[in-house]
PDB file of C-alpha atoms in Angstrom:
ATOM      1  CA  UNK F   1     -12.276  -1.405  19.950  1.00  0.00           C
ATOM      2  CA  UNK F   2      -8.725   0.176  19.530  1.00  0.00           C
ATOM      3  CA  UNK F   3      -7.483   3.767  19.623  1.00  0.00           C
ATOM      4  CA  UNK F   4      -4.661   4.237  17.082  1.00  0.00           C
ATOM      5  CA  UNK F   5      -3.377   7.714  16.642  1.00  0.00           C
ATOM      6  CA  UNK F   6      -0.173   9.721  15.720  1.00  0.00           C
ATOM      7  CA  UNK F   7       1.387   7.226  13.382  1.00  0.00           C
ATOM      8  CA  UNK F   8       4.001   8.494  10.639  1.00  0.00           C
ATOM      9  CA  UNK F   9       4.704   6.419   7.799  1.00  0.00           C
ATOM     10  CA  UNK F  10       2.516   3.426   8.506  1.00  0.00           C
ATOM     11  CA  UNK F  11      -1.197   2.677   8.328  1.00  0.00           C
ATOM     12  CA  UNK F  12      -3.291   2.170  11.262  1.00  0.00           C
ATOM     13  CA  UNK F  13      -4.370  -1.386  10.824  1.00  0.00           C
ATOM     14  CA  UNK F  14      -2.832  -3.597   8.060  1.00  0.00           C
ATOM     15  CA  UNK F  15      -4.907  -6.831   6.928  1.00  0.00           C
ATOM     16  CA  UNK F  16      -2.142  -8.474   4.872  1.00  0.00           C
ATOM     17  CA  UNK F  17      -2.035 -11.247   2.352  1.00  0.00           C
ATOM     18  CA  UNK F  18      -5.038 -13.843   2.165  1.00  0.00           C
ATOM     19  CA  UNK F  19      -7.192 -12.789   5.105  1.00  0.00           C
ATOM     20  CA  UNK F  20     -10.534 -14.602   5.541  1.00  0.00           C
ATOM     21  CA  UNK F  21     -13.379 -13.398   7.515  1.00  0.00           C
ATOM     22  CA  UNK F  22     -11.565 -10.797   9.384  1.00  0.00           C
ATOM     23  CA  UNK F  23     -13.296  -7.610  10.879  1.00  0.00           C
ATOM     24  CA  UNK F  24     -11.811  -4.328  11.876  1.00  0.00           C
ATOM     25  CA  UNK F  25     -14.642  -2.574  13.934  1.00  0.00           C
ATOM     26  CA  UNK F  26     -15.118  -0.122  16.659  1.00  0.00           C
ATOM     27  CA  UNK F  27     -11.751   1.605  16.249  1.00  0.00           C
ATOM     28  CA  UNK F  28     -10.839   5.186  16.468  1.00  0.00           C
ATOM     29  CA  UNK F  29      -8.129   5.943  14.072  1.00  0.00           C
ATOM     30  CA  UNK F  30      -6.853   9.586  13.940  1.00  0.00           C
ATOM     31  CA  UNK F  31      -3.745  11.709  13.078  1.00  0.00           C
ATOM     32  CA  UNK F  32      -2.295   9.129  10.629  1.00  0.00           C
ATOM     33  CA  UNK F  33       0.276  10.154   7.904  1.00  0.00           C
ATOM     34  CA  UNK F  34       0.634   7.149   5.470  1.00  0.00           C
ATOM     35  CA  UNK F  35       0.533   6.165   1.650  1.00  0.00           C
ATOM     36  CA  UNK F  36      -1.202   2.919   2.600  1.00  0.00           C
ATOM     37  CA  UNK F  37      -4.528   4.214   4.394  1.00  0.00           C
ATOM     38  CA  UNK F  38      -5.975   4.192   8.070  1.00  0.00           C
ATOM     39  CA  UNK F  39      -6.871   0.583   7.211  1.00  0.00           C
ATOM     40  CA  UNK F  40      -5.152  -1.566   4.489  1.00  0.00           C
ATOM     41  CA  UNK F  41      -6.747  -4.734   3.172  1.00  0.00           C
ATOM     42  CA  UNK F  42      -4.501  -6.452   0.829  1.00  0.00           C
ATOM     43  CA  UNK F  43      -5.023  -9.360  -1.640  1.00  0.00           C
ATOM     44  CA  UNK F  44      -7.811 -11.237   0.107  1.00  0.00           C
ATOM     45  CA  UNK F  45     -10.459 -13.110  -2.191  1.00  0.00           C
ATOM     46  CA  UNK F  46     -12.650 -13.945   0.869  1.00  0.00           C
ATOM     47  CA  UNK F  47     -15.246 -11.852   2.762  1.00  0.00           C
ATOM     48  CA  UNK F  48     -13.668  -9.252   5.212  1.00  0.00           C
ATOM     49  CA  UNK F  49     -15.347  -6.154   6.620  1.00  0.00           C
ATOM     50  CA  UNK F  50     -14.289  -2.662   7.823  1.00  0.00           C
ATOM     51  CA  UNK F  51     -17.153  -1.178   9.833  1.00  0.00           C
ATOM     52  CA  UNK F  52     -18.270   1.293  12.634  1.00  0.00           C
ATOM     53  CA  UNK F  53     -14.877   2.983  12.678  1.00  0.00           C
ATOM     54  CA  UNK F  54     -14.039   6.516  13.080  1.00  0.00           C
ATOM     55  CA  UNK F  55     -11.210   7.737  10.655  1.00  0.00           C
ATOM     56  CA  UNK F  56     -10.202  11.330  11.543  1.00  0.00           C
ATOM     57  CA  UNK F  57      -7.268  13.477  10.050  1.00  0.00           C
ATOM     58  CA  UNK F  58      -5.962  10.937   7.760  1.00  0.00           C
ATOM     59  CA  UNK F  59      -3.008  12.286   5.566  1.00  0.00           C
ATOM     60  CA  UNK F  60      -3.465   9.554   3.129  1.00  0.00           C
ATOM     61  CA  UNK F  61      -6.284   7.300   2.264  1.00  0.00           C
ATOM     62  CA  UNK F  62      -9.056   6.287   4.738  1.00  0.00           C
ATOM     63  CA  UNK F  63      -9.318   2.718   3.624  1.00  0.00           C
ATOM     64  CA  UNK F  64      -7.008   1.102   1.123  1.00  0.00           C
ATOM     65  CA  UNK F  65      -7.955  -2.157  -0.434  1.00  0.00           C
ATOM     66  CA  UNK F  66      -5.649  -3.668  -3.263  1.00  0.00           C
ATOM     67  CA  UNK F  67      -6.375  -6.876  -4.996  1.00  0.00           C
ATOM     68  CA  UNK F  68      -9.180  -7.593  -2.601  1.00  0.00           C
ATOM     69  CA  UNK F  69     -12.567  -9.141  -3.204  1.00  0.00           C
ATOM     70  CA  UNK F  70     -15.669  -9.336  -1.137  1.00  0.00           C
ATOM     71  CA  UNK F  71     -14.661  -6.467   1.240  1.00  0.00           C
ATOM     72  CA  UNK F  72     -17.506  -4.568   2.957  1.00  0.00           C
ATOM     73  CA  UNK F  73     -16.637  -0.955   4.041  1.00  0.00           C
ATOM     74  CA  UNK F  74     -19.836   0.132   5.900  1.00  0.00           C
ATOM     75  CA  UNK F  75     -20.982   2.417   8.704  1.00  0.00           C
ATOM     76  CA  UNK F  76     -17.810   4.292   9.054  1.00  0.00           C
ATOM     77  CA  UNK F  77     -17.261   7.975   9.667  1.00  0.00           C
ATOM     78  CA  UNK F  78     -14.512   9.413   7.638  1.00  0.00           C
ATOM     79  CA  UNK F  79     -13.574  12.788   8.662  1.00  0.00           C
ATOM     80  CA  UNK F  80     -10.775  15.115   7.100  1.00  0.00           C
ATOM     81  CA  UNK F  81      -9.295  12.532   4.593  1.00  0.00           C
ATOM     82  CA  UNK F  82      -6.770  14.263   2.266  1.00  0.00           C
ATOM     83  CA  UNK F  83      -6.513  11.185  -0.242  1.00  0.00           C
ATOM     84  CA  UNK F  84      -9.001   8.926  -1.729  1.00  0.00           C
ATOM     85  CA  UNK F  85     -11.559   8.098   1.207  1.00  0.00           C
ATOM     86  CA  UNK F  86     -11.657   4.579   0.151  1.00  0.00           C
ATOM     87  CA  UNK F  87      -9.376   3.145  -2.552  1.00  0.00           C
ATOM     88  CA  UNK F  88     -10.402  -0.114  -4.431  1.00  0.00           C
ATOM     89  CA  UNK F  89      -7.433  -0.923  -6.652  1.00  0.00           C
ATOM     90  CA  UNK F  90      -5.139  -3.277  -8.241  1.00  0.00           C
ATOM     91  CA  UNK F  91      -1.510  -3.696  -7.126  1.00  0.00           C
ATOM     92  CA  UNK F  92       0.525  -1.306  -9.296  1.00  0.00           C
ATOM     93  CA  UNK F  93       3.844  -3.316  -9.132  1.00  0.00           C
ATOM     94  CA  UNK F  94       2.878  -6.788 -10.087  1.00  0.00           C
ATOM     95  CA  UNK F  95      -0.223  -9.151 -10.042  1.00  0.00           C
ATOM     96  CA  UNK F  96      -0.605 -11.191  -7.100  1.00  0.00           C
ATOM     97  CA  UNK F  97      -1.320 -14.942  -7.340  1.00  0.00           C
ATOM     98  CA  UNK F  98      -3.745 -16.425  -4.712  1.00  0.00           C
ATOM     99  CA  UNK F  99      -3.754 -19.866  -3.354  1.00  0.00           C
ATOM    100  CA  UNK F 100      -6.069 -21.196  -5.917  1.00  0.00           C
ATOM    101  CA  UNK F 101      -3.671 -20.183  -8.708  1.00  0.00           C
ATOM    102  CA  UNK F 102      -5.597 -17.284  -9.857  1.00  0.00           C
ATOM    103  CA  UNK F 103      -4.692 -13.574 -10.170  1.00  0.00           C
ATOM    104  CA  UNK F 104      -6.243 -11.484  -7.428  1.00  0.00           C
ATOM    105  CA  UNK F 105      -8.594  -8.683  -8.674  1.00  0.00           C
ATOM    106  CA  UNK F 106     -10.415  -5.695  -6.887  1.00  0.00           C
ATOM    107  CA  UNK F 107     -14.058  -6.892  -7.702  1.00  0.00           C
ATOM    108  CA  UNK F 108     -17.402  -7.518  -5.650  1.00  0.00           C
ATOM    109  CA  UNK F 109     -16.561  -4.959  -2.907  1.00  0.00           C
ATOM    110  CA  UNK F 110     -19.081  -2.875  -1.292  1.00  0.00           C
ATOM    111  CA  UNK F 111     -18.649   0.680   0.258  1.00  0.00           C
ATOM    112  CA  UNK F 112     -22.065   1.507   1.695  1.00  0.00           C
ATOM    113  CA  UNK F 113     -23.724   3.272   4.563  1.00  0.00           C
ATOM    114  CA  UNK F 114     -20.794   5.574   5.446  1.00  0.00           C
ATOM    115  CA  UNK F 115     -20.590   9.203   6.431  1.00  0.00           C
ATOM    116  CA  UNK F 116     -17.890  11.295   4.573  1.00  0.00           C
ATOM    117  CA  UNK F 117     -17.050  14.573   6.247  1.00  0.00           C
ATOM    118  CA  UNK F 118     -15.046  17.344   4.405  1.00  0.00           C
ATOM    119  CA  UNK F 119     -13.167  14.631   2.292  1.00  0.00           C
ATOM    120  CA  UNK F 120     -11.333  16.027  -0.658  1.00  0.00           C
ATOM    121  CA  UNK F 121     -11.527  13.098  -2.895  1.00  0.00           C
ATOM    122  CA  UNK F 122     -14.325  10.381  -3.482  1.00  0.00           C
ATOM    123  CA  UNK F 123     -14.237   6.715  -3.290  1.00  0.00           C
ATOM    124  CA  UNK F 124     -11.798   5.429  -6.011  1.00  0.00           C
ATOM    125  CA  UNK F 125     -13.438   2.482  -7.674  1.00  0.00           C
ATOM    126  CA  UNK F 126     -12.041   2.202 -11.354  1.00  0.00           C
ATOM    127  CA  UNK F 127     -12.956  -1.530 -11.755  1.00  0.00           C
ATOM    128  CA  UNK F 128     -16.363  -3.129 -12.563  1.00  0.00           C
ATOM    129  CA  UNK F 129     -18.380  -5.136 -10.098  1.00  0.00           C
ATOM    130  CA  UNK F 130     -17.941  -3.028  -6.946  1.00  0.00           C
ATOM    131  CA  UNK F 131     -21.001  -1.334  -5.221  1.00  0.00           C
ATOM    132  CA  UNK F 132     -20.620   2.271  -3.828  1.00  0.00           C
ATOM    133  CA  UNK F 133     -23.885   3.709  -2.501  1.00  0.00           C
ATOM    134  CA  UNK F 134     -26.019   4.814   0.251  1.00  0.00           C
ATOM    135  CA  UNK F 135     -23.398   7.037   1.696  1.00  0.00           C
ATOM    136  CA  UNK F 136     -23.761  10.672   3.211  1.00  0.00           C
ATOM    137  CA  UNK F 137     -21.345  13.326   2.159  1.00  0.00           C
ATOM    138  CA  UNK F 138     -21.317  16.108   4.852  1.00  0.00           C
ATOM    139  CA  UNK F 139     -19.683  19.516   4.207  1.00  0.00           C
ATOM    140  CA  UNK F 140     -19.013  22.543   6.435  1.00  0.00           C
ATOM    141  CA  UNK F 141     -20.211  25.931   5.117  1.00  0.00           C
ATOM    142  CA  UNK F 142     -18.891  26.668   1.714  1.00  0.00           C
ATOM    143  CA  UNK F 143     -16.406  23.792   1.436  1.00  0.00           C
ATOM    144  CA  UNK F 144     -16.945  22.009  -1.871  1.00  0.00           C
ATOM    145  CA  UNK F 145     -15.443  18.795  -1.064  1.00  0.00           C
ATOM    146  CA  UNK F 146     -15.867  15.551  -3.060  1.00  0.00           C
ATOM    147  CA  UNK F 147     -19.024  14.549  -4.796  1.00  0.00           C
ATOM    148  CA  UNK F 148     -20.575  11.152  -4.827  1.00  0.00           C
ATOM    149  CA  UNK F 149     -19.677   8.850  -7.796  1.00  0.00           C
ATOM    150  CA  UNK F 150     -22.170   8.934 -10.654  1.00  0.00           C
ATOM    151  CA  UNK F 151     -23.049   5.251  -9.624  1.00  0.00           C
ATOM    152  CA  UNK F 152     -24.126   6.574  -6.049  1.00  0.00           C
ATOM    153  CA  UNK F 153     -27.835   7.066  -7.008  1.00  0.00           C
ATOM    154  CA  UNK F 154     -29.009   6.753  -3.300  1.00  0.00           C
ATOM    155  CA  UNK F 155     -26.093   8.748  -1.800  1.00  0.00           C
ATOM    156  CA  UNK F 156     -26.811  12.273  -0.616  1.00  0.00           C
ATOM    157  CA  UNK F 157     -24.935  15.522   0.029  1.00  0.00           C
ATOM    158  CA  UNK F 158     -25.753  17.779   2.952  1.00  0.00           C
ATOM    159  CA  UNK F 159     -24.304  20.578   5.092  1.00  0.00           C
ATOM    160  CA  UNK F 160     -23.252  19.883   8.692  1.00  0.00           C
ATOM    161  CA  UNK F 161     -20.465  19.971  11.142  1.00  0.00           C
ATOM    162  CA  UNK F 162     -18.463  17.245  13.017  1.00  0.00           C
ATOM    163  CA  UNK F 163     -15.781  17.970  15.599  1.00  0.00           C
ATOM    164  CA  UNK F 164     -13.550  15.533  17.452  1.00  0.00           C
ATOM    165  CA  UNK F 165     -12.189  16.301  20.900  1.00  0.00           C
ATOM    166  CA  UNK F 166      -9.136  14.277  20.727  1.00  0.00           C
ATOM    167  CA  UNK F 167      -8.164  14.507  24.277  1.00  0.00           C
ATOM    168  CA  UNK F 168     -11.681  13.803  25.684  1.00  0.00           C
ATOM    169  CA  UNK F 169     -12.707  11.521  22.989  1.00  0.00           C
ATOM    170  CA  UNK F 170     -15.919  13.409  22.365  1.00  0.00           C
ATOM    171  CA  UNK F 171     -17.343  13.484  18.950  1.00  0.00           C
ATOM    172  CA  UNK F 172     -19.777  16.473  18.333  1.00  0.00           C
ATOM    173  CA  UNK F 173     -22.283  15.912  15.483  1.00  0.00           C
ATOM    174  CA  UNK F 174     -24.402  18.723  13.983  1.00  0.00           C
ATOM    175  CA  UNK F 175     -26.427  17.574  10.955  1.00  0.00           C
ATOM    176  CA  UNK F 176     -27.624  20.392   8.438  1.00  0.00           C
ATOM    177  CA  UNK F 177     -30.724  18.313   7.293  1.00  0.00           C
ATOM    178  CA  UNK F 178     -32.478  15.022   7.732  1.00  0.00           C
ATOM    179  CA  UNK F 179     -30.384  11.842   7.455  1.00  0.00           C
ATOM    180  CA  UNK F 180     -31.959   9.236   5.267  1.00  0.00           C
ATOM    181  CA  UNK F 181     -32.260   5.537   6.259  1.00  0.00           C
ATOM    182  CA  UNK F 182     -30.201   2.961   4.431  1.00  0.00           C
ATOM    183  CA  UNK F 183     -30.580  -0.839   3.847  1.00  0.00           C
ATOM    184  CA  UNK F 184     -29.010  -2.866   6.720  1.00  0.00           C
ATOM    185  CA  UNK F 185     -25.956  -4.785   6.134  1.00  0.00           C
ATOM    186  CA  UNK F 186     -25.764  -8.335   7.417  1.00  0.00           C
ATOM    187  CA  UNK F 187     -23.239  -8.606  10.244  1.00  0.00           C
ATOM    188  CA  UNK F 188     -23.394  -4.987  11.245  1.00  0.00           C
ATOM    189  CA  UNK F 189     -26.038  -5.662  13.758  1.00  0.00           C
ATOM    190  CA  UNK F 190     -24.653  -3.206  16.456  1.00  0.00           C
ATOM    191  CA  UNK F 191     -23.260   0.339  16.148  1.00  0.00           C
ATOM    192  CA  UNK F 192     -20.028   1.742  17.629  1.00  0.00           C
ATOM    193  CA  UNK F 193     -21.587   2.054  20.968  1.00  0.00           C
ATOM    194  CA  UNK F 194     -23.129  -1.536  21.121  1.00  0.00           C
ATOM    195  CA  UNK F 195     -26.735  -0.397  20.322  1.00  0.00           C
ATOM    196  CA  UNK F 196     -28.647  -2.875  18.444  1.00  0.00           C
ATOM    197  CA  UNK F 197     -29.568  -2.207  14.901  1.00  0.00           C
ATOM    198  CA  UNK F 198     -33.021  -3.686  14.136  1.00  0.00           C
ATOM    199  CA  UNK F 199     -35.049  -3.990  10.867  1.00  0.00           C
ATOM    200  CA  UNK F 200     -34.226  -4.015   7.224  1.00  0.00           C
ATOM    201  CA  UNK F 201     -33.226  -0.392   7.200  1.00  0.00           C
ATOM    202  CA  UNK F 202     -31.040   1.540   9.549  1.00  0.00           C
ATOM    203  CA  UNK F 203     -29.041   4.900  10.059  1.00  0.00           C
ATOM    204  CA  UNK F 204     -25.826   5.289   8.025  1.00  0.00           C
ATOM    205  CA  UNK F 205     -22.526   5.897   9.819  1.00  0.00           C
ATOM    206  CA  UNK F 206     -21.278   4.289  13.173  1.00  0.00           C
ATOM    207  CA  UNK F 207     -23.806   5.822  15.501  1.00  0.00           C
ATOM    208  CA  UNK F 208     -27.549   5.167  15.634  1.00  0.00           C
ATOM    209  CA  UNK F 209     -28.446   8.723  17.194  1.00  0.00           C
ATOM    210  CA  UNK F 210     -27.536  10.835  14.149  1.00  0.00           C
ATOM    211  CA  UNK F 211     -30.953  12.229  13.468  1.00  0.00           C
ATOM    212  CA  UNK F 212     -30.253  15.131  15.769  1.00  0.00           C
ATOM    213  CA  UNK F 213     -27.395  17.246  17.071  1.00  0.00           C
ATOM    214  CA  UNK F 214     -25.413  15.013  19.543  1.00  0.00           C
ATOM    215  CA  UNK F 215     -22.220  14.592  21.349  1.00  0.00           C
ATOM    216  CA  UNK F 216     -20.991  10.921  21.373  1.00  0.00           C
ATOM    217  CA  UNK F 217     -18.399   9.718  24.128  1.00  0.00           C
ATOM    218  CA  UNK F 218     -16.260   7.415  22.131  1.00  0.00           C
ATOM    219  CA  UNK F 219     -15.098   5.465  25.361  1.00  0.00           C
ATOM    220  CA  UNK F 220     -18.548   4.602  26.461  1.00  0.00           C
ATOM    221  CA  UNK F 221     -19.720   1.483  25.187  1.00  0.00           C
ATOM    222  CA  UNK F 222     -22.232  -1.063  26.319  1.00  0.00           C
ATOM    223  CA  UNK F 223     -20.846  -4.207  28.052  1.00  0.00           C
ATOM    224  CA  UNK F 224     -22.241  -6.578  25.602  1.00  0.00           C
ATOM    225  CA  UNK F 225     -20.464  -5.045  22.654  1.00  0.00           C
TER     226      UNK F 225
END
Protein backbone atom coordinates (compact mmCIF):
# COMPACT_ATOMS: atom_id res chain seq x y z
CA UNK A 1 0.00 0.00 0.00
CA UNK A 2 2.83 2.36 -0.84
CA UNK A 3 3.00 5.29 -3.21
CA UNK A 4 6.36 5.41 -4.97
CA UNK A 5 6.95 8.15 -7.52
CA UNK A 6 9.43 10.49 -9.19
CA UNK A 7 12.40 8.15 -8.98
CA UNK A 8 15.30 8.59 -11.39
CA UNK A 9 17.87 5.84 -11.85
CA UNK A 10 16.31 3.26 -9.54
CA UNK A 11 13.40 0.87 -9.51
CA UNK A 12 10.31 1.37 -7.38
CA UNK A 13 10.63 -1.86 -5.37
CA UNK A 14 13.58 -4.26 -5.57
CA UNK A 15 13.12 -7.78 -4.23
CA UNK A 16 16.71 -8.93 -4.29
CA UNK A 17 18.40 -12.34 -4.23
CA UNK A 18 16.63 -15.44 -2.80
CA UNK A 19 13.28 -14.02 -1.74
CA UNK A 20 10.63 -16.53 -0.68
CA UNK A 21 6.90 -15.94 -0.36
CA UNK A 22 7.14 -12.16 -0.75
CA UNK A 23 4.26 -10.10 -2.07
CA UNK A 24 4.27 -6.60 -3.56
CA UNK A 25 0.62 -5.56 -3.58
CA UNK A 26 -1.62 -2.49 -3.51
CA UNK A 27 1.12 -0.06 -4.57
CA UNK A 28 0.89 3.01 -6.81
CA UNK A 29 4.20 3.26 -8.67
CA UNK A 30 4.42 6.13 -11.14
CA UNK A 31 6.84 8.43 -12.94
CA UNK A 32 9.89 6.20 -12.66
CA UNK A 33 12.98 6.36 -14.91
CA UNK A 34 14.87 3.10 -14.57
CA UNK A 35 16.55 0.22 -16.38
CA UNK A 36 15.41 -2.21 -13.68
CA UNK A 37 11.63 -1.89 -13.70
CA UNK A 38 8.89 -0.47 -11.51
CA UNK A 39 9.27 -3.70 -9.52
CA UNK A 40 12.38 -5.87 -9.85
CA UNK A 41 12.34 -9.50 -8.70
CA UNK A 42 15.76 -11.11 -8.88
CA UNK A 43 17.03 -14.69 -8.62
CA UNK A 44 14.36 -16.28 -6.46
CA UNK A 45 13.49 -19.95 -6.94
CA UNK A 46 10.40 -19.87 -4.72
CA UNK A 47 6.89 -18.43 -5.02
CA UNK A 48 6.65 -14.62 -5.02
CA UNK A 49 3.81 -12.40 -6.20
CA UNK A 50 3.35 -8.91 -7.68
CA UNK A 51 -0.37 -8.21 -7.73
CA UNK A 52 -3.04 -5.50 -7.59
CA UNK A 53 -0.62 -2.65 -8.28
CA UNK A 54 -0.86 0.41 -10.53
CA UNK A 55 2.20 1.09 -12.70
CA UNK A 56 2.03 4.43 -14.52
CA UNK A 57 4.51 6.38 -16.65
CA UNK A 58 7.43 4.00 -16.30
CA UNK A 59 10.41 4.90 -18.50
CA UNK A 60 11.71 1.35 -18.44
CA UNK A 61 10.10 -2.00 -17.72
CA UNK A 62 6.96 -2.40 -15.65
CA UNK A 63 8.05 -5.55 -13.82
CA UNK A 64 11.53 -6.94 -14.39
CA UNK A 65 12.24 -10.51 -13.36
CA UNK A 66 15.64 -12.10 -13.93
CA UNK A 67 16.57 -15.64 -12.92
CA UNK A 68 13.34 -15.97 -10.95
CA UNK A 69 10.98 -18.96 -10.83
CA UNK A 70 7.39 -19.34 -9.65
CA UNK A 71 6.69 -15.60 -9.83
CA UNK A 72 3.07 -14.53 -10.28
CA UNK A 73 2.37 -11.12 -11.88
CA UNK A 74 -1.41 -10.78 -11.70
CA UNK A 75 -4.23 -8.23 -11.52
CA UNK A 76 -2.02 -5.20 -12.13
CA UNK A 77 -2.75 -2.18 -14.30
CA UNK A 78 0.19 -1.06 -16.43
CA UNK A 79 -0.21 2.33 -18.14
CA UNK A 80 2.25 4.13 -20.41
CA UNK A 81 5.16 1.72 -20.06
CA UNK A 82 7.96 2.50 -22.51
CA UNK A 83 9.91 -0.76 -22.34
CA UNK A 84 8.75 -4.37 -21.98
CA UNK A 85 5.68 -4.30 -19.76
CA UNK A 86 6.92 -7.47 -18.00
CA UNK A 87 10.33 -9.05 -18.59
CA UNK A 88 11.00 -12.70 -17.70
CA UNK A 89 14.69 -13.16 -18.46
CA UNK A 90 18.04 -14.59 -17.49
CA UNK A 91 20.86 -12.50 -16.04
CA UNK A 92 22.91 -11.20 -18.95
CA UNK A 93 26.23 -10.98 -17.14
CA UNK A 94 26.71 -14.31 -15.40
CA UNK A 95 24.63 -17.28 -14.18
CA UNK A 96 23.46 -17.05 -10.58
CA UNK A 97 24.04 -20.01 -8.28
CA UNK A 98 21.25 -20.63 -5.79
CA UNK A 99 21.60 -22.09 -2.33
CA UNK A 100 20.75 -25.61 -3.53
CA UNK A 101 23.75 -25.52 -5.91
CA UNK A 102 21.76 -25.13 -9.09
CA UNK A 103 21.77 -22.39 -11.68
CA UNK A 104 18.77 -20.05 -11.52
CA UNK A 105 16.45 -19.96 -14.52
CA UNK A 106 13.38 -17.89 -15.54
CA UNK A 107 10.85 -20.73 -15.64
CA UNK A 108 7.38 -21.50 -14.22
CA UNK A 109 6.32 -17.85 -14.00
CA UNK A 110 2.79 -16.58 -14.64
CA UNK A 111 1.71 -13.20 -16.06
CA UNK A 112 -2.08 -13.31 -15.99
CA UNK A 113 -5.20 -11.18 -15.44
CA UNK A 114 -3.43 -7.85 -15.99
CA UNK A 115 -4.56 -4.76 -17.89
CA UNK A 116 -2.05 -3.12 -20.23
CA UNK A 117 -2.91 0.43 -21.33
CA UNK A 118 -1.07 2.05 -24.25
CA UNK A 119 2.00 -0.10 -23.74
CA UNK A 120 4.66 -0.01 -26.44
CA UNK A 121 6.09 -3.51 -26.02
CA UNK A 122 4.49 -6.81 -24.96
CA UNK A 123 5.51 -9.20 -22.24
CA UNK A 124 9.01 -10.53 -22.94
CA UNK A 125 9.06 -14.24 -22.18
CA UNK A 126 11.72 -15.90 -24.36
CA UNK A 127 12.08 -19.01 -22.20
CA UNK A 128 9.78 -22.06 -22.11
CA UNK A 129 7.56 -22.96 -19.19
CA UNK A 130 6.13 -19.49 -18.48
CA UNK A 131 2.42 -18.74 -18.76
CA UNK A 132 1.29 -15.41 -20.22
CA UNK A 133 -2.47 -15.23 -20.81
CA UNK A 134 -5.85 -13.78 -19.77
CA UNK A 135 -4.57 -10.19 -20.08
CA UNK A 136 -6.46 -7.18 -21.50
CA UNK A 137 -4.71 -4.78 -23.89
CA UNK A 138 -6.45 -1.37 -23.91
CA UNK A 139 -5.62 1.28 -26.50
CA UNK A 140 -6.73 4.87 -26.97
CA UNK A 141 -7.97 5.91 -30.39
CA UNK A 142 -5.67 4.86 -33.21
CA UNK A 143 -2.68 4.05 -31.02
CA UNK A 144 -1.26 0.75 -32.27
CA UNK A 145 0.51 -0.41 -29.11
CA UNK A 146 1.75 -3.88 -28.31
CA UNK A 147 -0.12 -6.98 -29.37
CA UNK A 148 -0.61 -10.03 -27.17
CA UNK A 149 1.90 -12.84 -27.57
CA UNK A 150 0.85 -15.70 -29.82
CA UNK A 151 0.57 -17.86 -26.70
CA UNK A 152 -2.05 -15.51 -25.19
CA UNK A 153 -5.03 -17.36 -26.60
CA UNK A 154 -7.41 -15.89 -24.01
CA UNK A 155 -6.06 -12.32 -23.95
CA UNK A 156 -8.08 -9.58 -25.68
CA UNK A 157 -7.46 -6.20 -27.29
CA UNK A 158 -9.96 -3.38 -26.91
CA UNK A 159 -10.23 0.39 -27.18
CA UNK A 160 -10.69 2.52 -24.11
CA UNK A 161 -9.08 5.21 -22.02
CA UNK A 162 -7.38 5.46 -18.64
CA UNK A 163 -6.31 8.71 -16.98
CA UNK A 164 -4.50 9.25 -13.68
CA UNK A 165 -4.85 12.44 -11.65
CA UNK A 166 -1.53 12.14 -9.83
CA UNK A 167 -2.24 15.00 -7.42
CA UNK A 168 -5.63 13.68 -6.29
CA UNK A 169 -4.77 10.01 -6.84
CA UNK A 170 -7.90 9.52 -8.91
CA UNK A 171 -7.95 6.97 -11.70
CA UNK A 172 -10.51 7.45 -14.48
CA UNK A 173 -11.49 4.28 -16.37
CA UNK A 174 -13.43 4.33 -19.65
CA UNK A 175 -13.78 0.91 -21.29
CA UNK A 176 -14.52 0.68 -25.00
CA UNK A 177 -16.15 -2.72 -24.76
CA UNK A 178 -17.03 -5.56 -22.43
CA UNK A 179 -14.34 -6.94 -20.12
CA UNK A 180 -14.14 -10.75 -20.08
CA UNK A 181 -13.93 -12.62 -16.81
CA UNK A 182 -10.74 -14.53 -16.04
CA UNK A 183 -9.82 -17.50 -13.82
CA UNK A 184 -9.20 -16.50 -10.20
CA UNK A 185 -5.62 -16.60 -8.91
CA UNK A 186 -5.04 -18.24 -5.55
CA UNK A 187 -3.93 -15.62 -3.02
CA UNK A 188 -5.47 -12.67 -4.91
CA UNK A 189 -8.69 -12.85 -2.94
CA UNK A 190 -9.18 -9.07 -2.68
CA UNK A 191 -8.75 -6.22 -5.14
CA UNK A 192 -6.79 -2.98 -4.73
CA UNK A 193 -9.53 -1.40 -2.61
CA UNK A 194 -10.05 -4.46 -0.41
CA UNK A 195 -13.18 -5.76 -2.13
CA UNK A 196 -13.42 -9.54 -1.90
CA UNK A 197 -13.07 -11.61 -5.05
CA UNK A 198 -15.47 -14.55 -4.95
CA UNK A 199 -15.85 -17.60 -7.13
CA UNK A 200 -13.69 -19.36 -9.68
CA UNK A 201 -13.71 -16.40 -12.09
CA UNK A 202 -13.17 -12.69 -11.52
CA UNK A 203 -12.39 -9.39 -13.26
CA UNK A 204 -8.88 -8.75 -14.63
CA UNK A 205 -6.90 -5.80 -13.34
CA UNK A 206 -6.67 -4.42 -9.79
CA UNK A 207 -10.28 -3.18 -9.48
CA UNK A 208 -13.50 -5.19 -9.37
CA UNK A 209 -15.64 -2.41 -10.88
CA UNK A 210 -14.23 -2.33 -14.39
CA UNK A 211 -17.36 -3.39 -16.25
CA UNK A 212 -18.46 0.24 -16.64
CA UNK A 213 -16.84 3.67 -16.70
CA UNK A 214 -15.74 4.67 -13.21
CA UNK A 215 -13.42 6.86 -11.17
CA UNK A 216 -11.36 5.08 -8.51
CA UNK A 217 -10.02 6.93 -5.47
CA UNK A 218 -6.65 5.24 -4.92
CA UNK A 219 -6.43 6.48 -1.34
CA UNK A 220 -9.74 4.98 -0.27
CA UNK A 221 -9.47 1.38 0.91
CA UNK A 222 -11.43 -0.81 3.22
CA UNK A 223 -10.18 -1.09 6.79
CA UNK A 224 -9.80 -4.86 6.57
CA UNK A 225 -7.43 -4.77 3.60
